[in-house]
Each structure stands twice: as structure tokens, then as C-alpha cells.
Amino acid sequence: MSNTELTDDQLLEAAKAALRDKDRERAKPFLAEFSERSLARVKAKVANDLA
């Protein structure tokens, strides 16, 4: 399953599991995908803000 097929919660859980295993390299792609999605949501919210 690719990162794009995972929900935000699944991405964070996978990242947390990798970090618990002290595997930063495995956590990076999950955190990067989550960050990218979060930024896209914020940008969309700002773009739709009428104020």
C-alpha cells in the first residue's frame, strides 16, 4: 500500500511505530506525506477564506 492510499491517521500511526522502533528513515516518508497533506489543507482553507 502506498502512502497516498493511507489515511492521515494511518500515516501518523505508521510514523509513530517507526519512531518507536528507532527507525527515523522509515518514518520520514510517512511524516513527509502527512505534512504535505496538512499544508495543502491549510492552503485550501486560506484560499477559500473570504476575509
mmCIF file of N, CA and C in Angstrom, residues 31-50:
data_model
loop_
_atom_site.group_PDB
_atom_site.id
_atom_site.type_symbol
_atom_site.label_atom_id
_atom_site.label_comp_id
_atom_site.label_asym_id
_atom_site.label_seq_id
_atom_site.Cartn_x
_atom_site.Cartn_y
_atom_site.Cartn_z
ATOM 1 N N LEU A 31 5.861 10.922 7.527
ATOM 2 C CA LEU A 31 5.741 12.288 8.034
ATOM 3 C C LEU A 31 5.724 13.309 6.900
ATOM 4 N N ALA A 32 6.490 13.064 5.857
ATOM 5 C CA ALA A 32 6.514 13.975 4.714
ATOM 6 C C ALA A 32 5.154 14.009 4.021
ATOM 7 N N GLU A 33 4.547 12.856 3.823
ATOM 8 C CA GLU A 33 3.227 12.793 3.182
ATOM 9 C C GLU A 33 2.178 13.481 4.056
ATOM 10 N N PHE A 34 2.230 13.246 5.360
ATOM 11 C CA PHE A 34 1.273 13.883 6.263
ATOM 12 C C PHE A 34 1.445 15.403 6.236
ATOM 13 N N SER A 35 2.689 15.866 6.249
ATOM 14 C CA SER A 35 2.961 17.307 6.217
ATOM 15 C C SER A 35 2.467 17.941 4.925
ATOM 16 N N GLU A 36 2.694 17.257 3.830
ATOM 17 C CA GLU A 36 2.247 17.757 2.529
ATOM 18 C C GLU A 36 0.726 17.899 2.493
ATOM 19 N N ARG A 37 0.039 16.898 3.014
ATOM 20 C CA ARG A 37 -1.431 16.945 3.051
ATOM 21 C C ARG A 37 -1.922 18.078 3.954
ATOM 22 N N SER A 38 -1.274 18.226 5.106
ATOM 23 C CA SER A 38 -1.669 19.272 6.045
ATOM 24 C C SER A 38 -1.493 20.652 5.417
ATOM 25 N N LEU A 39 -0.380 20.851 4.748
ATOM 26 C CA LEU A 39 -0.123 22.124 4.092
ATOM 27 C C LEU A 39 -1.148 22.386 2.999
ATOM 28 N N ALA A 40 -1.495 21.373 2.235
ATOM 29 C CA ALA A 40 -2.499 21.524 1.177
ATOM 30 C C ALA A 40 -3.854 21.914 1.766
ATOM 31 N N ARG A 41 -4.206 21.302 2.912
ATOM 32 C CA ARG A 41 -5.474 21.652 3.564
ATOM 33 C C ARG A 41 -5.490 23.099 4.021
ATOM 34 N N VAL A 42 -4.396 23.556 4.603
ATOM 35 C CA VAL A 42 -4.301 24.936 5.093
ATOM 36 C C VAL A 42 -4.358 25.909 3.910
ATOM 37 N N LYS A 43 -3.644 25.605 2.851
ATOM 38 C CA LYS A 43 -3.675 26.472 1.673
ATOM 39 C C LYS A 43 -5.072 26.567 1.081
ATOM 40 N N ALA A 44 -5.781 25.454 1.035
ATOM 41 C CA ALA A 44 -7.152 25.453 0.507
ATOM 42 C C ALA A 44 -8.070 26.264 1.408
ATOM 43 N N LYS A 45 -7.862 26.134 2.701
ATOM 44 C CA LYS A 45 -8.685 26.874 3.661
ATOM 45 C C LYS A 45 -8.454 28.378 3.499
ATOM 46 N N VAL A 46 -7.211 28.791 3.358
ATOM 47 C CA VAL A 46 -6.879 30.202 3.184
ATOM 48 C C VAL A 46 -7.422 30.711 1.869
ATOM 49 N N ALA A 47 -7.320 29.923 0.823
ATOM 50 C CA ALA A 47 -7.801 30.338 -0.493
ATOM 51 C C ALA A 47 -9.318 30.526 -0.492
ATOM 52 N N ASN A 48 -10.020 29.759 0.330
ATOM 53 C CA ASN A 48 -11.467 29.850 0.393
ATOM 54 C C ASN A 48 -11.965 30.840 1.437
ATOM 55 N N ASP A 49 -11.059 31.427 2.184
ATOM 56 C CA ASP A 49 -11.433 32.390 3.213
ATOM 57 C C ASP A 49 -11.812 33.712 2.558
ATOM 58 N N LEU A 50 -12.984 34.200 2.857
ATOM 59 C CA LEU A 50 -13.469 35.437 2.234
ATOM 60 C C LEU A 50 -12.918 36.693 2.897
#
